[in-house]
PDB file of N, CA, C and O in Angstrom:
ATOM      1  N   UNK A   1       3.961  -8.119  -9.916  1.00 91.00           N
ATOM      2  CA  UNK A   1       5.203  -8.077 -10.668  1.00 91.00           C
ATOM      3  C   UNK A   1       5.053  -7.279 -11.954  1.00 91.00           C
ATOM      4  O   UNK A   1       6.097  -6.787 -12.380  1.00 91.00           O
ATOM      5  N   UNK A   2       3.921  -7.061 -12.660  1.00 92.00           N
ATOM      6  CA  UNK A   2       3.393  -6.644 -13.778  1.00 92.00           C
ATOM      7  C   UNK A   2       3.541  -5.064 -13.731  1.00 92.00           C
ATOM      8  O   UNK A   2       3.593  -4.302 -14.697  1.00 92.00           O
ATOM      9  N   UNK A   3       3.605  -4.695 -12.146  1.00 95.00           N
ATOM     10  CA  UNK A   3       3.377  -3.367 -12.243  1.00 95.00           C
ATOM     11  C   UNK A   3       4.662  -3.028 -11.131  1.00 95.00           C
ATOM     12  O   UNK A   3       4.439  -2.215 -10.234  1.00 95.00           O
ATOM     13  N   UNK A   4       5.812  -3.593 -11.222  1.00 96.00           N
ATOM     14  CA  UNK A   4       6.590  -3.330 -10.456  1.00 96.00           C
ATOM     15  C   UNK A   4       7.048  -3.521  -9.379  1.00 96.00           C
ATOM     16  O   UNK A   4       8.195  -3.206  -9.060  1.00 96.00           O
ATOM     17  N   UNK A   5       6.070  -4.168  -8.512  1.00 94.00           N
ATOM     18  CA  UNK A   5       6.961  -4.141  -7.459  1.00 94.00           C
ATOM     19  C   UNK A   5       7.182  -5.353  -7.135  1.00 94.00           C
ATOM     20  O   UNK A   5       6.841  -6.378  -7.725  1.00 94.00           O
ATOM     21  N   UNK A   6       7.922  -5.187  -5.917  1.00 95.00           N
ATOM     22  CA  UNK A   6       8.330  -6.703  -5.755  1.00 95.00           C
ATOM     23  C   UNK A   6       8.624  -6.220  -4.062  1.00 95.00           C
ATOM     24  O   UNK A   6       8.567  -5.111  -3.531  1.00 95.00           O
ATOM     25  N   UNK A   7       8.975  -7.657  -3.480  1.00 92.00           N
ATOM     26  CA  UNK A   7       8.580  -7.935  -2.156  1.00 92.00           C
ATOM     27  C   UNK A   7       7.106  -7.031  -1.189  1.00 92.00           C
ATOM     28  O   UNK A   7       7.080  -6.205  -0.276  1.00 92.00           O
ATOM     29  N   UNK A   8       6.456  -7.474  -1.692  1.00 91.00           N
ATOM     30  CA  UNK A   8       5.258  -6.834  -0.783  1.00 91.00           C
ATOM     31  C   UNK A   8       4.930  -7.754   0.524  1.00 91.00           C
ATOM     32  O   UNK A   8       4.874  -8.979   0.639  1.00 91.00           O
ATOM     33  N   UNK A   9       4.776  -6.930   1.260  1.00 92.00           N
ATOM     34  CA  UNK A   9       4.114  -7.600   2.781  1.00 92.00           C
ATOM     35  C   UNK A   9       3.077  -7.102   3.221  1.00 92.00           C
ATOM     36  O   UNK A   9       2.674  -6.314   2.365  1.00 92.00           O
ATOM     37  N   UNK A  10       2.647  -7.111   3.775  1.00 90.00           N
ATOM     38  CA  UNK A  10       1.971  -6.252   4.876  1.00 90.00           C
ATOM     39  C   UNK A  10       1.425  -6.882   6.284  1.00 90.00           C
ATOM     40  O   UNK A  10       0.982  -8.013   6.479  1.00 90.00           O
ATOM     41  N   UNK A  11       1.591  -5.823   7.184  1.00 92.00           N
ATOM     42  CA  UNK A  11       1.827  -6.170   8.658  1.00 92.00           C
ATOM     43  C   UNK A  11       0.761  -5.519   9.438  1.00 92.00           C
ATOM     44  O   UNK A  11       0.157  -4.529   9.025  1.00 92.00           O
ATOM     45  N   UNK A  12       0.516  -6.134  10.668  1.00 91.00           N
ATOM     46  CA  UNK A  12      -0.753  -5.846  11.623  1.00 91.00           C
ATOM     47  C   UNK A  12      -0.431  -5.331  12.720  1.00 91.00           C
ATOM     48  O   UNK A  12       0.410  -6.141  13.110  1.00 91.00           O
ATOM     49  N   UNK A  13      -0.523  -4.341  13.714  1.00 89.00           N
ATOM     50  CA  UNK A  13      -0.039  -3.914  14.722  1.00 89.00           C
ATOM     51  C   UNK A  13      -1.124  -3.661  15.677  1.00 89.00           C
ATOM     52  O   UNK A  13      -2.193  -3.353  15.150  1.00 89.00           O
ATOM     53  N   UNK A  14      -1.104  -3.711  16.793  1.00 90.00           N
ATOM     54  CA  UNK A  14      -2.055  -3.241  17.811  1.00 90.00           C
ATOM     55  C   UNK A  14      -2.160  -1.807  18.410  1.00 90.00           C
ATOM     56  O   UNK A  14      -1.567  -1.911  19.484  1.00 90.00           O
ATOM     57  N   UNK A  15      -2.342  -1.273  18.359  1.00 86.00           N
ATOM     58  CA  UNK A  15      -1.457   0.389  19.086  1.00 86.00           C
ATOM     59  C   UNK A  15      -3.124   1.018  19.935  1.00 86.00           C
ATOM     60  O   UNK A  15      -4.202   1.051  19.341  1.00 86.00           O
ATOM     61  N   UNK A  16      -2.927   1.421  21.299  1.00 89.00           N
ATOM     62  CA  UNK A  16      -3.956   1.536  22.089  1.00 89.00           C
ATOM     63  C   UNK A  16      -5.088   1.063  21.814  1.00 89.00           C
ATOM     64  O   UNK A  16      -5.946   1.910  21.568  1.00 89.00           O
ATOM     65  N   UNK A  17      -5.487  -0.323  21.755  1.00 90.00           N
ATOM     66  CA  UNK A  17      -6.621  -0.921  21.680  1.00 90.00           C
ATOM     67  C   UNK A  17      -7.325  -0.807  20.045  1.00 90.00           C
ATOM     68  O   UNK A  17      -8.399  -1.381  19.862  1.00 90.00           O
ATOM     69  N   UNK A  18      -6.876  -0.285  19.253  1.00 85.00           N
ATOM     70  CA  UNK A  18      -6.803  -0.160  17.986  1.00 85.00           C
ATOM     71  C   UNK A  18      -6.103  -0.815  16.377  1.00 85.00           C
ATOM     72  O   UNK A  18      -5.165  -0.367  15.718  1.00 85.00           O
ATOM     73  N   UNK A  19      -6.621  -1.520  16.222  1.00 85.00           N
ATOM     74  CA  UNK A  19      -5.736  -2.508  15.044  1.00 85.00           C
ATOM     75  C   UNK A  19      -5.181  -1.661  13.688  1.00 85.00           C
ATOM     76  O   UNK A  19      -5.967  -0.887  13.142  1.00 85.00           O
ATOM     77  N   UNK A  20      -3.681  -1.840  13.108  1.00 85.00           N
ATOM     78  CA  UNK A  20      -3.476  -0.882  11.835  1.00 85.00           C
ATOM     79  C   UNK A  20      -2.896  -1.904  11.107  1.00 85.00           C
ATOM     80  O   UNK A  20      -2.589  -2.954  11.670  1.00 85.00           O
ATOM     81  N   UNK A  21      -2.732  -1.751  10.070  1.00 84.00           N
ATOM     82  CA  UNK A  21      -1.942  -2.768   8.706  1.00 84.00           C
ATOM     83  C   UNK A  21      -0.898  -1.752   8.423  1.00 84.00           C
ATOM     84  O   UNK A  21      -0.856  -0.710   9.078  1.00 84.00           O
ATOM     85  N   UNK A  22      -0.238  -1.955   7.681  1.00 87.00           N
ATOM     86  CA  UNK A  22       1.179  -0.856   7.194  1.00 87.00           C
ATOM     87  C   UNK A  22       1.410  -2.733   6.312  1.00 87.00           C
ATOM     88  O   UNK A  22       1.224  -3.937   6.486  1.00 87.00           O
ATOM     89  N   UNK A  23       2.002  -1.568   5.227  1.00 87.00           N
ATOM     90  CA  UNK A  23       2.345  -2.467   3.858  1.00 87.00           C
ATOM     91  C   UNK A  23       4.186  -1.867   3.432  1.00 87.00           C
ATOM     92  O   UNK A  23       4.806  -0.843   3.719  1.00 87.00           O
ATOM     93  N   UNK A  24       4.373  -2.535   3.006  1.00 89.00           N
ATOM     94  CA  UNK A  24       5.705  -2.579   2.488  1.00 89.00           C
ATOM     95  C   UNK A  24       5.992  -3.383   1.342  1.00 89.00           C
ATOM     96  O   UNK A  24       5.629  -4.555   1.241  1.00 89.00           O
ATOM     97  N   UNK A  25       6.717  -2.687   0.381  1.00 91.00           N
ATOM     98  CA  UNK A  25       7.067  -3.276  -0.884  1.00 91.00           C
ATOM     99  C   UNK A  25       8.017  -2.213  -1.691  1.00 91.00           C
ATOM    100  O   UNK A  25       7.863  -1.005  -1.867  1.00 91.00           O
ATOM    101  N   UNK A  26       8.839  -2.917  -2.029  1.00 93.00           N
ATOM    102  CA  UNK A  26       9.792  -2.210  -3.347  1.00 93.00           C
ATOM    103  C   UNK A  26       9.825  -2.033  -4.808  1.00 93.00           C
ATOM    104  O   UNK A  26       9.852  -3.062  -5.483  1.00 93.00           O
ATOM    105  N   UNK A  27       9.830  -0.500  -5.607  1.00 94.00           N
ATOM    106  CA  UNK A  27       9.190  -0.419  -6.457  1.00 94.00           C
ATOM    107  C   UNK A  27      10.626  -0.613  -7.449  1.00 94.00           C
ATOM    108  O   UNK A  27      11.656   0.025  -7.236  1.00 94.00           O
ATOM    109  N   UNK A  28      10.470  -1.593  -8.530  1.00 96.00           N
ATOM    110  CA  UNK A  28      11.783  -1.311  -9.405  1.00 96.00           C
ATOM    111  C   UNK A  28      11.492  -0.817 -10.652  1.00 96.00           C
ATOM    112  O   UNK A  28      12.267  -1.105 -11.563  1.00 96.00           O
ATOM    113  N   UNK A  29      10.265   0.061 -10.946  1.00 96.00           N
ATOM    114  CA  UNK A  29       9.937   0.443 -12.288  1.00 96.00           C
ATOM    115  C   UNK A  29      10.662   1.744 -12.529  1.00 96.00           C
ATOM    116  O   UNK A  29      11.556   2.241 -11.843  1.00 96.00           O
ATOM    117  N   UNK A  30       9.961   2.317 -13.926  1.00 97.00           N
ATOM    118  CA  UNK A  30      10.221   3.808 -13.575  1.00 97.00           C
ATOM    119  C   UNK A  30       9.354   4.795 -13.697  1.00 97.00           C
ATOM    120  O   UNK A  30       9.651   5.987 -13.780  1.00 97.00           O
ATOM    121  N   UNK A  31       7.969   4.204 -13.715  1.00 97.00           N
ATOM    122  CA  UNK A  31       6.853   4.849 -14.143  1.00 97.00           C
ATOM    123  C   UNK A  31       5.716   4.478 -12.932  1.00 97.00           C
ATOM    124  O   UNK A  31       4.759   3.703 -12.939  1.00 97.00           O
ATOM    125  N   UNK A  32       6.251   5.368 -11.914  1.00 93.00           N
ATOM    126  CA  UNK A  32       5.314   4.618 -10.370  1.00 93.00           C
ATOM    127  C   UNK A  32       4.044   5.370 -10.819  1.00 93.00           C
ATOM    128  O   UNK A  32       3.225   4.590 -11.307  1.00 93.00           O
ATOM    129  N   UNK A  33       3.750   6.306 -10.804  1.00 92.00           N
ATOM    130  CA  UNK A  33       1.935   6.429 -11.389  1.00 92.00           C
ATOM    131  C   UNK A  33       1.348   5.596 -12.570  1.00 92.00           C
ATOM    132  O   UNK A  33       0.239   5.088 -12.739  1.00 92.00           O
ATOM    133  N   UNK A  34       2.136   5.622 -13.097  1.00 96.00           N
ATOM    134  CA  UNK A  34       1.767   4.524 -14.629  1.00 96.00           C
ATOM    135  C   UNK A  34       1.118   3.205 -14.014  1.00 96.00           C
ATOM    136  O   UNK A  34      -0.045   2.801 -14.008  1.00 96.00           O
ATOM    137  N   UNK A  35       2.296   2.690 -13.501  1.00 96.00           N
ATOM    138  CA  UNK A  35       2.238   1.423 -12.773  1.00 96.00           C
ATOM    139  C   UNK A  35       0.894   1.381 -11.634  1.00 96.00           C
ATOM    140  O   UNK A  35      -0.061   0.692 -11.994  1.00 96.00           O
ATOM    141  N   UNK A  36       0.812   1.915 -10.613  1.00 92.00           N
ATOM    142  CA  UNK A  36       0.090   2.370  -9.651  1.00 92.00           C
ATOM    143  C   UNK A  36      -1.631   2.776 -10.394  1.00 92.00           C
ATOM    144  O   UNK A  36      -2.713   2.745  -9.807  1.00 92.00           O
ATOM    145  N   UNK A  37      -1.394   3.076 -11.601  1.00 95.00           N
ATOM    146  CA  UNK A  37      -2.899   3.341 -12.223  1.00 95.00           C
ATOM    147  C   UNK A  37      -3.294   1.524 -12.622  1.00 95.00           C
ATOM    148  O   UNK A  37      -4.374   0.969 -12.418  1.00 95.00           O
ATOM    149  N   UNK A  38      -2.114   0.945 -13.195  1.00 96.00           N
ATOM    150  CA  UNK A  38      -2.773  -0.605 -13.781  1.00 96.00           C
ATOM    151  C   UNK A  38      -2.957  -1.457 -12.364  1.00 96.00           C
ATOM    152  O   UNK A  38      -3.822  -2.329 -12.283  1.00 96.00           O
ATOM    153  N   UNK A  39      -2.310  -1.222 -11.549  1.00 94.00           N
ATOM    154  CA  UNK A  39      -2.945  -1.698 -10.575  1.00 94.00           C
ATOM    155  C   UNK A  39      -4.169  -1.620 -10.476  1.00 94.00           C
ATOM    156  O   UNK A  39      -4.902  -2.468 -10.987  1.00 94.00           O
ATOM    157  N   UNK A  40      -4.605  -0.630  -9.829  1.00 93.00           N
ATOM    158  CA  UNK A  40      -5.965  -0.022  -9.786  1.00 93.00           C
ATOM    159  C   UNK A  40      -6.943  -0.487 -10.587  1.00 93.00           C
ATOM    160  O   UNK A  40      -8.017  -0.984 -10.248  1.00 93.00           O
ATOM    161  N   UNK A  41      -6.362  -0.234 -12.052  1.00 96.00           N
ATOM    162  CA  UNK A  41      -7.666  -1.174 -12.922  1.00 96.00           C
ATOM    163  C   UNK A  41      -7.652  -2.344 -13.093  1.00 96.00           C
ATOM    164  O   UNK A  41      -8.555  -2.474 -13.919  1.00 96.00           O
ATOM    165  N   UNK A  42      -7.237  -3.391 -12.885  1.00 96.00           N
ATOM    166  CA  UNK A  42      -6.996  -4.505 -12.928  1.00 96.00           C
ATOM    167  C   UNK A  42      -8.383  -4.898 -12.352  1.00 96.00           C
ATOM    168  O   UNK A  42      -8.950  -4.054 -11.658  1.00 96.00           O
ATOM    169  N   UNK A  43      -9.023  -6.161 -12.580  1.00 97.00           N
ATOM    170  CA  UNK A  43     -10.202  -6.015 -12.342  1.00 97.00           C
ATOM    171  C   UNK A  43     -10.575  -7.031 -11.258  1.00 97.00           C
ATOM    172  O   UNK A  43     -11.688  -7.317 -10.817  1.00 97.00           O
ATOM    173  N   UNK A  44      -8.987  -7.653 -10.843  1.00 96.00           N
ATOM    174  CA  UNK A  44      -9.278  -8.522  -9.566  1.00 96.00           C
ATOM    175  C   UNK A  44      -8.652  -7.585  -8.604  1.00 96.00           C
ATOM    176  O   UNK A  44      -8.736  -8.015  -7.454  1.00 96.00           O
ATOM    177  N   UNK A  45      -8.239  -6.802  -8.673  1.00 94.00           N
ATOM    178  CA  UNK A  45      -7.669  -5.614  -7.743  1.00 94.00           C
ATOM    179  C   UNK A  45      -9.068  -4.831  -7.376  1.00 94.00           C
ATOM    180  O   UNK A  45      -9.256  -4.592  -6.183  1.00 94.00           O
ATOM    181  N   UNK A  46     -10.039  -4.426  -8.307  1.00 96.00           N
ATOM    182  CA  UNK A  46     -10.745  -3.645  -8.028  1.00 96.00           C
ATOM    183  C   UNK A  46     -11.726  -4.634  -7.295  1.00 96.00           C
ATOM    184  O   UNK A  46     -12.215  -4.206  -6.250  1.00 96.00           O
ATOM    185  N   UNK A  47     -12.086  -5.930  -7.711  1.00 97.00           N
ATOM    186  CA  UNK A  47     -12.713  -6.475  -7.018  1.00 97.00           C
ATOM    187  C   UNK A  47     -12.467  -6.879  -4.872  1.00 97.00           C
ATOM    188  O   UNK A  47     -13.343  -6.848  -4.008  1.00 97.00           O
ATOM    189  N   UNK A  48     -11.108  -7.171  -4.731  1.00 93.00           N
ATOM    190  CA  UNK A  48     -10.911  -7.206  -4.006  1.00 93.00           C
ATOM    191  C   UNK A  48     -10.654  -6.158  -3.007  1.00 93.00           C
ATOM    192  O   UNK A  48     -10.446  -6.412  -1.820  1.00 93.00           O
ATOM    193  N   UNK A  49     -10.674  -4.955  -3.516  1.00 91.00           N
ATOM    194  CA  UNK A  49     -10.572  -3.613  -2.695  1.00 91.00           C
ATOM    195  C   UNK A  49     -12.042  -3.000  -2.338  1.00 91.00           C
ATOM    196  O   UNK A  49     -12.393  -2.280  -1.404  1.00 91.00           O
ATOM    197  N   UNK A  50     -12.695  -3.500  -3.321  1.00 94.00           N
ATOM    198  CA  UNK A  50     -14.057  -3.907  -3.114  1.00 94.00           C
ATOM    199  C   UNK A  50     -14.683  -4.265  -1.608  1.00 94.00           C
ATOM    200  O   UNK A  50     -15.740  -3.895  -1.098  1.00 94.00           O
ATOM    201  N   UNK A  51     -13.605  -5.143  -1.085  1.00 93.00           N
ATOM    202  CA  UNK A  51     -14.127  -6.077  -0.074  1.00 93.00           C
ATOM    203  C   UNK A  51     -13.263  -5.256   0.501  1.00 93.00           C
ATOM    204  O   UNK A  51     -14.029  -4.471   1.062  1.00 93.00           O
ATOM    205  N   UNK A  52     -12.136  -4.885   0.755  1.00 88.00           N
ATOM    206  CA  UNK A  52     -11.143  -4.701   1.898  1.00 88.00           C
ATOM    207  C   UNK A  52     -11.118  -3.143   2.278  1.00 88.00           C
ATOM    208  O   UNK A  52     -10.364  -2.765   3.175  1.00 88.00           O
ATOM    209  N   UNK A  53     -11.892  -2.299   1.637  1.00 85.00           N
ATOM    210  CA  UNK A  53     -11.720  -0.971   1.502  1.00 85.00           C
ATOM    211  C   UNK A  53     -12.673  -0.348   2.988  1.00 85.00           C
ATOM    212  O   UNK A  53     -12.407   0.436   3.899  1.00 85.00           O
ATOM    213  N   UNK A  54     -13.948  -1.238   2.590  1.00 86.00           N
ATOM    214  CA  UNK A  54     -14.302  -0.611   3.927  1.00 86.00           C
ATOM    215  C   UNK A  54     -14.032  -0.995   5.630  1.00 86.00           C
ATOM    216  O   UNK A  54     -14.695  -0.531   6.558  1.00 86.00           O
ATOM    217  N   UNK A  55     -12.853  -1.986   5.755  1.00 82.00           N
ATOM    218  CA  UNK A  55     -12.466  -1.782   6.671  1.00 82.00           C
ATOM    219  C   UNK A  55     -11.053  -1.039   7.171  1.00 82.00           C
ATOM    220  O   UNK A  55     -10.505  -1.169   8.265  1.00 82.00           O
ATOM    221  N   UNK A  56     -10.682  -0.323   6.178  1.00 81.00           N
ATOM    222  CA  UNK A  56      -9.541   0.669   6.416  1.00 81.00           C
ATOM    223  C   UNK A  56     -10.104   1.890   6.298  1.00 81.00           C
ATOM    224  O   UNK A  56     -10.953   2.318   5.515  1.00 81.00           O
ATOM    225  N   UNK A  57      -9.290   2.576   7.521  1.00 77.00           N
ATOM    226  CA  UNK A  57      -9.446   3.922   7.925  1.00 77.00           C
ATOM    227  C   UNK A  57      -8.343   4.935   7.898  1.00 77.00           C
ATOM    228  O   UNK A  57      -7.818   5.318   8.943  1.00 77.00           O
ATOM    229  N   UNK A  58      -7.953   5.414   6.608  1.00 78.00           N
ATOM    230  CA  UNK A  58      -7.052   6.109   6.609  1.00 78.00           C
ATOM    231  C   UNK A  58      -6.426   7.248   7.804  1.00 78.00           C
ATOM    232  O   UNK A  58      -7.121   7.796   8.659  1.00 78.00           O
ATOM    233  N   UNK A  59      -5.080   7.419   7.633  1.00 81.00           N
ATOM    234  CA  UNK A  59      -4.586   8.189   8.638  1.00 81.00           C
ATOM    235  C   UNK A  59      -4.861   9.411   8.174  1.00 81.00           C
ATOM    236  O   UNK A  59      -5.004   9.663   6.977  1.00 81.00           O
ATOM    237  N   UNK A  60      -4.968  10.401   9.285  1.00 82.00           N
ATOM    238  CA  UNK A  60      -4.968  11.646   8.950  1.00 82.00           C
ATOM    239  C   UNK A  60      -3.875  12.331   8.252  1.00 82.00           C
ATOM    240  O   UNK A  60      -4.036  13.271   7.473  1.00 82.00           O
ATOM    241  N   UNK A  61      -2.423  11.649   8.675  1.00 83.00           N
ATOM    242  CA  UNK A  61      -1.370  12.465   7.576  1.00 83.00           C
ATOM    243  C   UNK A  61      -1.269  12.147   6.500  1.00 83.00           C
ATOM    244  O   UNK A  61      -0.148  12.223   5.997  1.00 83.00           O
ATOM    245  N   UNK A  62      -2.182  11.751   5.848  1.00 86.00           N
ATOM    246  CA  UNK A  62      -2.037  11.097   4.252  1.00 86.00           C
ATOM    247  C   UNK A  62      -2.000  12.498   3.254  1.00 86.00           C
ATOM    248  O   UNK A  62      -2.111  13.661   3.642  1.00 86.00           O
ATOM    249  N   UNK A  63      -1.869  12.165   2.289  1.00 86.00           N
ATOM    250  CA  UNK A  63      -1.557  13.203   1.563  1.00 86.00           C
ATOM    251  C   UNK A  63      -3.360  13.550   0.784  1.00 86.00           C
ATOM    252  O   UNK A  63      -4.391  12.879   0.810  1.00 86.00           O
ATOM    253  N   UNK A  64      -3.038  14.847   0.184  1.00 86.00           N
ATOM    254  CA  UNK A  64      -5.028  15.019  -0.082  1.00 86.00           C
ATOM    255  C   UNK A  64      -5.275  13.925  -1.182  1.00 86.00           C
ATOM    256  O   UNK A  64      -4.457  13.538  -2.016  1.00 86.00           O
ATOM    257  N   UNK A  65      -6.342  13.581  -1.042  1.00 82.00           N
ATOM    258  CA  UNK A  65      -6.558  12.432  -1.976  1.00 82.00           C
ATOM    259  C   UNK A  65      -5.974  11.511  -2.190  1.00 82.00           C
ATOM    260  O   UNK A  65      -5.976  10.886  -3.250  1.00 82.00           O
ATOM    261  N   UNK A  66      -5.260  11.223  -1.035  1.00 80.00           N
ATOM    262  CA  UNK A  66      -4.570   9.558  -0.813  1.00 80.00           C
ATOM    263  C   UNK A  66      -5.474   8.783  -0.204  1.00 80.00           C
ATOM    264  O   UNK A  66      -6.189   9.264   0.674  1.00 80.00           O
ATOM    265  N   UNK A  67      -5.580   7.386  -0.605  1.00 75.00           N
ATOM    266  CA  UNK A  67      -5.975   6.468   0.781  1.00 75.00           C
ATOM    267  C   UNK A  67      -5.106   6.274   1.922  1.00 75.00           C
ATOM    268  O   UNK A  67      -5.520   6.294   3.081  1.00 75.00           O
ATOM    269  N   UNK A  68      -3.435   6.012   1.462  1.00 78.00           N
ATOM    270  CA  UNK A  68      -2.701   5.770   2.180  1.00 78.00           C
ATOM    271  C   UNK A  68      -1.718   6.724   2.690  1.00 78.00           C
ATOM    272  O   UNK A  68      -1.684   7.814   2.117  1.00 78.00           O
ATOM    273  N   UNK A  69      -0.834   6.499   3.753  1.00 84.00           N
ATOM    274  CA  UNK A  69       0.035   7.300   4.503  1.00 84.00           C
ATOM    275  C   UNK A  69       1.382   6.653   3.849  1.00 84.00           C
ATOM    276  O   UNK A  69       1.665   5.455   3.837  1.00 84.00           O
ATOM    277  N   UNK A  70       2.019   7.550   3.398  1.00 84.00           N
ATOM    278  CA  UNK A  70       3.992   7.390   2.934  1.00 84.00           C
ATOM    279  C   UNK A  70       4.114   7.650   4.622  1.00 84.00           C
ATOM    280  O   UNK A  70       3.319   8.180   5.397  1.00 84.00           O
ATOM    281  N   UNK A  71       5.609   6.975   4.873  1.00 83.00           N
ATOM    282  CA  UNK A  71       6.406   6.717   5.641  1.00 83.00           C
ATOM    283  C   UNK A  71       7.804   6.657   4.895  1.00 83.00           C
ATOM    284  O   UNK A  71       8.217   6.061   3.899  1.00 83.00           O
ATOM    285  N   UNK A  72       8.479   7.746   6.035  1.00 86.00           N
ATOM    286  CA  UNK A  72      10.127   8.071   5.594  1.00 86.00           C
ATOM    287  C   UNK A  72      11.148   6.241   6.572  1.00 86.00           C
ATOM    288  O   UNK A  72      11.213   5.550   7.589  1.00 86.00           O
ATOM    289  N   UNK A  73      11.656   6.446   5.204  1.00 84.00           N
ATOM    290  CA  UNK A  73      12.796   5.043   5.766  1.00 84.00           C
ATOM    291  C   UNK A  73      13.808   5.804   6.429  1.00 84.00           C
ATOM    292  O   UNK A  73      14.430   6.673   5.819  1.00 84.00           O
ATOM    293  N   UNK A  74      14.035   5.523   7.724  1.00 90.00           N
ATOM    294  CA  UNK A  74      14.995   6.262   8.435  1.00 90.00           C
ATOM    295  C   UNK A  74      16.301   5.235   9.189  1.00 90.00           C
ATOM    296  O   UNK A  74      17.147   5.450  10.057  1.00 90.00           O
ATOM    297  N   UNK A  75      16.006   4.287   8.511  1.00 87.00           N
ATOM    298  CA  UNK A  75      17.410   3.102   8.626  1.00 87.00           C
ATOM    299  C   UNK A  75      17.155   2.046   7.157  1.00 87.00           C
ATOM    300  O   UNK A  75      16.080   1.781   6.619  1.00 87.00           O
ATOM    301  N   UNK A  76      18.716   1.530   6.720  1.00 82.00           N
ATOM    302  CA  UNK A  76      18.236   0.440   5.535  1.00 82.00           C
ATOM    303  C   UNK A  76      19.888  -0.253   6.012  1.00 82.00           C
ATOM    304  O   UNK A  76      20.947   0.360   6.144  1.00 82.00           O
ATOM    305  N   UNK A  77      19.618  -1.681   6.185  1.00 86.00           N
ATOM    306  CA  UNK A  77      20.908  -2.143   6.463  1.00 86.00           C
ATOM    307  C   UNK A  77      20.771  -3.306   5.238  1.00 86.00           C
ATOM    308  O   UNK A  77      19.861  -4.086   4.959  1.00 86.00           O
ATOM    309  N   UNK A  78      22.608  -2.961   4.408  1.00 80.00           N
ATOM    310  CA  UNK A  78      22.862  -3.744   3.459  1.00 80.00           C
ATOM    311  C   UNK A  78      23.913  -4.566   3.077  1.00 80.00           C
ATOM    312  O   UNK A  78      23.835  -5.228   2.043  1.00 80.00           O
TER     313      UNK A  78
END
């Protein structure tokens, strides 16, 4: 909440014998790198990515020097 966002999830999928996570959450700040850096340093964040980092395997369409893959919202019902 400290750094913006709000409703976070994240979800597990199976796809050809292969396990993926995909995360979701809404950002209401206005300073998403700002925000996105205190994450990062936070020092139970770093601890716990610590642990969780080496079992994610980023996608190849990520952007250079991303860990993660953006995904376009292509429906929002309100």
């Amino acid at each position: 909440r400290k750094s913006n966002m709000r409703n976070f999830s994240i979800y597990t999928t199976e796809i050809e014998g292969k396990k993926f996570l995909f995360s979701y959450f809404e950002y209401v700040g206005q300073d998403f790198e700002a925000d996105m850096k205190a994450i990062a340093d936070d020092p139970e964040t770093k601890r716990w990515w610590k642990e969780t980092d080496p079992c994610q395997l980023p996608l190849p369409t990520r952007k250079p020097d991303a860990i993660w893959s953006e995904m376009e919202m292509v429906f929002l019902a309100k």
